[in-house]
PDB file of C-alpha atoms (C1' of nucleotides) in Angstrom:
ATOM      1  CA  MET A  18      -0.075   0.176   0.072  1.00 69.00           C
ATOM      2  CA  SER A  19       1.258   3.341  -0.763  1.00 81.00           C
ATOM      3  CA  PRO A  20       2.025   5.891   1.942  1.00 90.00           C
ATOM      4  CA  SER A  21      -0.483   8.303   2.930  1.00 95.00           C
ATOM      5  CA  ILE A  22       0.076  12.183   2.498  1.00 97.00           C
ATOM      6  CA  TRP A  23      -0.030  14.678   5.193  1.00 97.00           C
ATOM      7  CA  LEU A  24       0.519  18.456   5.725  1.00 97.00           C
ATOM      8  CA  LEU A  25       1.982  19.853   9.044  1.00 97.00           C
ATOM      9  CA  LYS A  26       1.899  23.463   9.786  1.00 96.00           C
ATOM     10  CA  THR A  27       4.495  25.231  11.287  1.00 96.00           C
ATOM     11  CA  GLU A  28       5.921  28.564  12.231  1.00 94.00           C
ATOM     12  CA  PRO A  29       9.219  29.040  10.825  1.00 94.00           C
ATOM     13  CA  ASN A  30      10.281  31.225  13.538  1.00 92.00           C
ATOM     14  CA  GLU A  31       9.516  28.439  16.047  1.00 92.00           C
ATOM     15  CA  PHE A  32      10.576  25.614  13.819  1.00 94.00           C
ATOM     16  CA  SER A  33      11.319  25.481  10.080  1.00 95.00           C
ATOM     17  CA  ILE A  34      12.045  23.168   7.364  1.00 96.00           C
ATOM     18  CA  ASP A  35      15.840  24.144   7.886  1.00 97.00           C
ATOM     19  CA  ASP A  36      15.336  23.082  11.506  1.00 96.00           C
ATOM     20  CA  LEU A  37      13.864  20.006  10.707  1.00 97.00           C
ATOM     21  CA  LYS A  38      16.875  19.261   8.218  1.00 97.00           C
ATOM     22  CA  ALA A  39      19.436  20.316  10.859  1.00 97.00           C
ATOM     23  CA  ARG A  40      18.088  17.505  13.151  1.00 96.00           C
ATOM     24  CA  GLY A  41      19.225  15.039  10.584  1.00 95.00           C
ATOM     25  CA  LYS A  42      18.463  11.130  11.178  1.00 94.00           C
ATOM     26  CA  ALA A  43      17.508  12.018  14.509  1.00 95.00           C
ATOM     27  CA  GLY A  44      14.207  13.574  13.542  1.00 94.00           C
ATOM     28  CA  GLU A  45      12.038  15.731  15.612  1.00 96.00           C
ATOM     29  CA  PRO A  46       8.949  15.061  17.735  1.00 96.00           C
ATOM     30  CA  TRP A  47       6.043  16.982  16.314  1.00 96.00           C
ATOM     31  CA  ASP A  48       4.439  17.821  19.621  1.00 93.00           C
ATOM     32  CA  GLY A  49       2.130  20.632  20.851  1.00 92.00           C
ATOM     33  CA  ILE A  50      -0.779  19.644  18.932  1.00 93.00           C
ATOM     34  CA  ARG A  51      -3.649  20.800  21.148  1.00 92.00           C
ATOM     35  CA  ASN A  52      -6.634  20.434  18.926  1.00 92.00           C
ATOM     36  CA  TYR A  53      -8.807  17.269  18.716  1.00 91.00           C
ATOM     37  CA  GLN A  54      -9.474  17.146  14.928  1.00 91.00           C
ATOM     38  CA  ALA A  55      -5.699  17.528  14.400  1.00 93.00           C
ATOM     39  CA  ARG A  56      -4.768  15.080  16.933  1.00 94.00           C
ATOM     40  CA  ASN A  57      -7.004  12.621  15.363  1.00 93.00           C
ATOM     41  CA  PHE A  58      -5.236  13.017  12.157  1.00 94.00           C
ATOM     42  CA  LEU A  59      -1.940  12.727  13.882  1.00 95.00           C
ATOM     43  CA  ARG A  60      -2.932   9.336  15.085  1.00 95.00           C
ATOM     44  CA  GLU A  61      -3.848   8.003  11.747  1.00 95.00           C
ATOM     45  CA  MET A  62      -0.100   8.756  10.594  1.00 96.00           C
ATOM     46  CA  GLN A  63       1.931   5.490   9.906  1.00 96.00           C
ATOM     47  CA  LYS A  64       5.602   5.148   9.812  1.00 97.00           C
ATOM     48  CA  GLY A  65       6.802   5.822   6.298  1.00 97.00           C
ATOM     49  CA  ASP A  66       4.016   8.381   5.463  1.00 97.00           C
ATOM     50  CA  LEU A  67       5.017  11.589   3.893  1.00 97.00           C
ATOM     51  CA  ALA A  68       4.085  15.081   5.242  1.00 97.00           C
ATOM     52  CA  PHE A  69       4.550  18.256   3.520  1.00 97.00           C
ATOM     53  CA  ILE A  70       5.835  21.029   5.788  1.00 97.00           C
ATOM     54  CA  TYR A  71       3.854  24.172   5.710  1.00 97.00           C
ATOM     55  CA  HIS A  72       5.154  27.411   6.875  1.00 96.00           C
ATOM     56  CA  SER A  73       2.753  29.803   8.460  1.00 94.00           C
ATOM     57  CA  ALA A  74       2.232  33.147  10.081  1.00 92.00           C
ATOM     58  CA  CYS A  75       5.237  34.345   8.244  1.00 93.00           C
ATOM     59  CA  ASP A  76       6.103  36.674   5.349  1.00 92.00           C
ATOM     60  CA  VAL A  77       5.182  34.007   2.645  1.00 94.00           C
ATOM     61  CA  PRO A  78       3.026  31.411   3.898  1.00 95.00           C
ATOM     62  CA  ALA A  79       3.996  28.304   1.659  1.00 96.00           C
ATOM     63  CA  ILE A  80       4.777  24.801   1.666  1.00 97.00           C
ATOM     64  CA  ALA A  81       8.339  24.549   2.334  1.00 96.00           C
ATOM     65  CA  GLY A  82       9.421  20.881   1.909  1.00 97.00           C
ATOM     66  CA  LEU A  83       8.627  17.038   2.659  1.00 97.00           C
ATOM     67  CA  ALA A  84       9.292  15.247   5.990  1.00 97.00           C
ATOM     68  CA  VAL A  85       8.703  11.473   6.435  1.00 97.00           C
ATOM     69  CA  VAL A  86       6.889   9.805   9.555  1.00 97.00           C
ATOM     70  CA  GLN A  87       9.487   7.980  11.488  1.00 97.00           C
ATOM     71  CA  LYS A  88       7.412   6.854  14.474  1.00 96.00           C
ATOM     72  CA  SER A  89       3.417   6.885  14.622  1.00 96.00           C
ATOM     73  CA  ALA A  90       1.606   8.407  17.455  1.00 95.00           C
ATOM     74  CA  TYR A  91       2.463   7.991  20.925  1.00 95.00           C
ATOM     75  CA  PRO A  92       1.536  10.269  23.929  1.00 94.00           C
ATOM     76  CA  ASP A  93       2.952  13.818  24.138  1.00 93.00           C
ATOM     77  CA  ALA A  94       4.429  13.858  27.452  1.00 90.00           C
ATOM     78  CA  ALA A  95       4.926  17.757  26.996  1.00 90.00           C
ATOM     79  CA  ALA A  96       1.207  17.790  28.423  1.00 90.00           C
ATOM     80  CA  LEU A  97       2.408  16.778  32.008  1.00 88.00           C
ATOM     81  CA  ASP A  98       5.193  19.301  32.191  1.00 87.00           C
ATOM     82  CA  SER A  99       3.802  22.241  33.958  1.00 82.00           C
ATOM     83  CA  SER A 100       6.772  24.406  32.660  1.00 83.00           C
ATOM     84  CA  SER A 101       6.136  23.455  29.135  1.00 85.00           C
ATOM     85  CA  LYS A 102       3.709  25.860  27.016  1.00 85.00           C
ATOM     86  CA  TYR A 103       2.170  22.678  25.781  1.00 88.00           C
ATOM     87  CA  TYR A 104       1.206  21.671  29.479  1.00 88.00           C
ATOM     88  CA  ASP A 105      -2.470  20.476  29.601  1.00 87.00           C
ATOM     89  CA  GLU A 106      -3.898  20.450  33.140  1.00 82.00           C
ATOM     90  CA  LYS A 107      -6.442  18.031  32.174  1.00 84.00           C
ATOM     91  CA  SER A 108      -3.932  15.351  31.075  1.00 86.00           C
ATOM     92  CA  THR A 109      -2.644  12.660  33.863  1.00 85.00           C
ATOM     93  CA  PRO A 110       0.159  10.326  33.454  1.00 86.00           C
ATOM     94  CA  ASP A 111      -2.330   7.519  33.060  1.00 84.00           C
ATOM     95  CA  ASN A 112      -4.426   9.385  30.484  1.00 85.00           C
ATOM     96  CA  ILE A 113      -2.583  11.854  28.445  1.00 89.00           C
ATOM     97  CA  ARG A 114      -5.203  13.446  25.981  1.00 90.00           C
ATOM     98  CA  TRP A 115      -2.595  14.601  23.443  1.00 93.00           C
ATOM     99  CA  SER A 116      -0.343  12.896  20.910  1.00 94.00           C
ATOM    100  CA  ARG A 117       2.751  13.383  18.763  1.00 95.00           C
ATOM    101  CA  VAL A 118       4.757  11.675  16.187  1.00 96.00           C
ATOM    102  CA  ASP A 119       8.356  11.860  15.220  1.00 97.00           C
ATOM    103  CA  VAL A 120       9.161  12.884  11.714  1.00 97.00           C
ATOM    104  CA  THR A 121      12.494  13.345   9.724  1.00 97.00           C
ATOM    105  CA  PHE A 122      13.580  15.657   6.978  1.00 97.00           C
ATOM    106  CA  LYS A 123      13.186  14.265   3.442  1.00 97.00           C
ATOM    107  CA  THR A 124      13.265  17.658   1.073  1.00 96.00           C
ATOM    108  CA  LYS A 125      13.529  21.195   0.913  1.00 97.00           C
ATOM    109  CA  PHE A 126      11.756  22.631  -2.148  1.00 97.00           C
ATOM    110  CA  LYS A 127      14.061  24.841  -4.211  1.00 94.00           C
ATOM    111  CA  GLN A 128      10.742  26.748  -4.920  1.00 92.00           C
ATOM    112  CA  PRO A 129       8.505  26.689  -2.009  1.00 95.00           C
ATOM    113  CA  LEU A 130       4.794  26.426  -3.107  1.00 96.00           C
ATOM    114  CA  SER A 131       3.245  29.659  -1.743  1.00 96.00           C
ATOM    115  CA  LEU A 132      -0.377  29.710  -0.333  1.00 95.00           C
ATOM    116  CA  LYS A 133      -1.324  32.324  -3.201  1.00 94.00           C
ATOM    117  CA  GLN A 134      -0.084  29.638  -5.813  1.00 95.00           C
ATOM    118  CA  ILE A 135      -2.228  26.994  -3.707  1.00 95.00           C
ATOM    119  CA  LYS A 136      -5.299  29.190  -4.062  1.00 94.00           C
ATOM    120  CA  SER A 137      -4.633  29.727  -7.709  1.00 93.00           C
ATOM    121  CA  GLU A 138      -4.570  26.074  -8.473  1.00 93.00           C
ATOM    122  CA  PRO A 139      -8.078  24.743  -9.217  1.00 91.00           C
ATOM    123  CA  VAL A 140      -7.005  21.189  -8.023  1.00 91.00           C
ATOM    124  CA  LEU A 141      -5.239  22.579  -4.869  1.00 94.00           C
ATOM    125  CA  ALA A 142      -7.776  25.228  -4.096  1.00 90.00           C
ATOM    126  CA  ASP A 143      -9.966  22.540  -1.989  1.00 89.00           C
ATOM    127  CA  MET A 144      -7.373  21.494  -0.045  1.00 92.00           C
ATOM    128  CA  LYS A 145      -8.202  21.430   3.869  1.00 90.00           C
ATOM    129  CA  LEU A 146      -5.334  23.791   4.142  1.00 91.00           C
ATOM    130  CA  VAL A 147      -7.220  26.396   2.241  1.00 89.00           C
ATOM    131  CA  LYS A 148     -10.674  25.155   3.528  1.00 85.00           C
ATOM    132  CA  SER A 149      -9.772  25.022   7.213  1.00 79.00           C
ATOM    133  CA  SER A 150      -6.960  27.507   7.703  1.00 72.00           C
ATOM    134  CA  ARG A 151      -6.307  26.702  11.125  1.00 84.00           C
ATOM    135  CA  LEU A 152      -5.918  23.139  11.165  1.00 92.00           C
ATOM    136  CA  SER A 153      -2.294  22.147  11.914  1.00 94.00           C
ATOM    137  CA  VAL A 154      -2.425  18.760  10.995  1.00 95.00           C
ATOM    138  CA  SER A 155      -4.313  17.803   7.669  1.00 94.00           C
ATOM    139  CA  PRO A 156      -4.678  15.057   4.966  1.00 95.00           C
ATOM    140  CA  VAL A 157      -3.593  15.578   1.563  1.00 95.00           C
ATOM    141  CA  THR A 158      -4.950  13.499  -1.274  1.00 95.00           C
ATOM    142  CA  GLN A 159      -2.992  11.560  -3.845  1.00 95.00           C
ATOM    143  CA  GLN A 160      -3.994  14.121  -6.406  1.00 95.00           C
ATOM    144  CA  GLU A 161      -3.105  16.828  -4.401  1.00 95.00           C
ATOM    145  CA  TYR A 162       0.176  15.649  -3.896  1.00 96.00           C
ATOM    146  CA  GLU A 163       1.029  14.729  -7.229  1.00 96.00           C
ATOM    147  CA  VAL A 164       0.170  18.240  -8.407  1.00 96.00           C
ATOM    148  CA  ILE A 165       2.311  19.781  -5.768  1.00 96.00           C
ATOM    149  CA  MET A 166       5.158  17.581  -6.422  1.00 96.00           C
ATOM    150  CA  ALA A 167       4.759  18.814  -9.981  1.00 96.00           C
ATOM    151  CA  LEU A 168       4.557  22.522  -9.293  1.00 95.00           C
ATOM    152  CA  VAL A 169       7.754  22.392  -6.936  1.00 93.00           C
ATOM    153  CA  ASN A 170       9.889  20.759  -9.423  1.00 84.00           C
TER     154      ASN A 170
ATOM    155  C1'  DG B   4     -27.209  20.711  25.370  1.00 65.19           C
ATOM    156  C1'  DC B   5     -27.469  25.456  24.132  1.00 65.19           C
ATOM    157  C1'  DC B   6     -25.056  29.457  23.244  1.00 65.19           C
ATOM    158  C1'  DA B   7     -22.478  33.811  24.585  1.00 65.19           C
ATOM    159  C1'  DA B   8     -18.018  35.216  25.884  1.00 65.19           C
ATOM    160  C1'  DC B   9     -13.749  34.462  25.074  1.00 65.19           C
ATOM    161  C1'  DG B  10      -9.000  33.158  23.107  1.00 65.19           C
ATOM    162  C1'  DT B  11      -6.316  31.680  19.399  1.00 65.19           C
ATOM    163  C1'  DT B  12      -4.855  31.391  14.722  1.00 65.19           C
ATOM    164  C1'  DG B  13      -3.096  33.075  10.690  1.00 65.19           C
ATOM    165  C1'  DG B  14      -3.648  35.461   6.326  1.00 65.19           C
ATOM    166  C1'  DC B  15      -3.453  40.417   4.870  1.00 65.19           C
TER     167       DC B  15
ATOM    168  C1'  DG C  14      -1.791  45.289  13.996  1.00 65.19           C
ATOM    169  C1'  DC C  15      -6.209  44.199  12.334  1.00 65.19           C
ATOM    170  C1'  DC C  16      -9.806  41.183  11.988  1.00 65.19           C
ATOM    171  C1'  DA C  17     -12.500  37.064  10.526  1.00 65.19           C
ATOM    172  C1'  DA C  18     -12.880  32.290  11.427  1.00 65.19           C
ATOM    173  C1'  DC C  19     -13.533  29.142  14.432  1.00 65.19           C
ATOM    174  C1'  DG C  20     -12.612  26.231  18.808  1.00 65.19           C
ATOM    175  C1'  DT C  21     -13.278  25.834  23.607  1.00 65.19           C
ATOM    176  C1'  DT C  22     -15.370  27.235  28.031  1.00 65.19           C
ATOM    177  C1'  DG C  23     -18.537  27.720  31.198  1.00 65.19           C
ATOM    178  C1'  DG C  24     -23.196  29.308  33.110  1.00 65.19           C
ATOM    179  C1'  DC C  25     -27.654  28.156  32.795  1.00 65.19           C
TER     180       DC C  25
END
DNA sequence: GCCAACGTTGGC
DNA sequence: GCCAACGTTGGC
C-alpha cells in the first residue's frame, strides 16, 4: 500500500524546514498539537507516510518541503510538564489527552509553493489547508500530492 | 445541550 | 496590527 500524505503546519520562527533538516536522522518529535481534529489525524499517521511541511504566520506562507513519518503516534509527554507551554492540566500520566509523532527531513523545495499559488491552482483550492486554515495537521489526497510535486519541480 | 463570551490562529 | 473564522469554555 502506498503511504498516506499529510500536511503539518509550523511557524518558521519557531521551527522551520531548515531546523528539521538540521536534526538529520534523529528527526523531531512533532508535539504541542492541542486540537482534537488535528490530533485525530496525527493518530492516523503511519511510519513511512509523507508529510508536507507548511510555513504559516510568516512573510510568505508556503509549503516548504517534505518530511517522513519516522514513528507513529505516541503520548505527548509535554502535556504533563507544567513548565512547558504545551502543558495541559487535564492530562494525567494514565491519560495523556494528546499525541505526537516523530518526523525526519526528506526534501526542502527549491521553490516553496506559496499559499497564493495553491489558491490559484483549481485542484489545490479545495485542500483542507485552504478550507480550514487553522487546522495544524491535515490529510492530503494523492492527486493533490502529485500536483504539488509537479509544481515544485 | 445551548449559546454567549472569550481566546487563538493566521492571512493580509 | 487588524480582524475574520473558528474552537473551547462555562453558565444556565
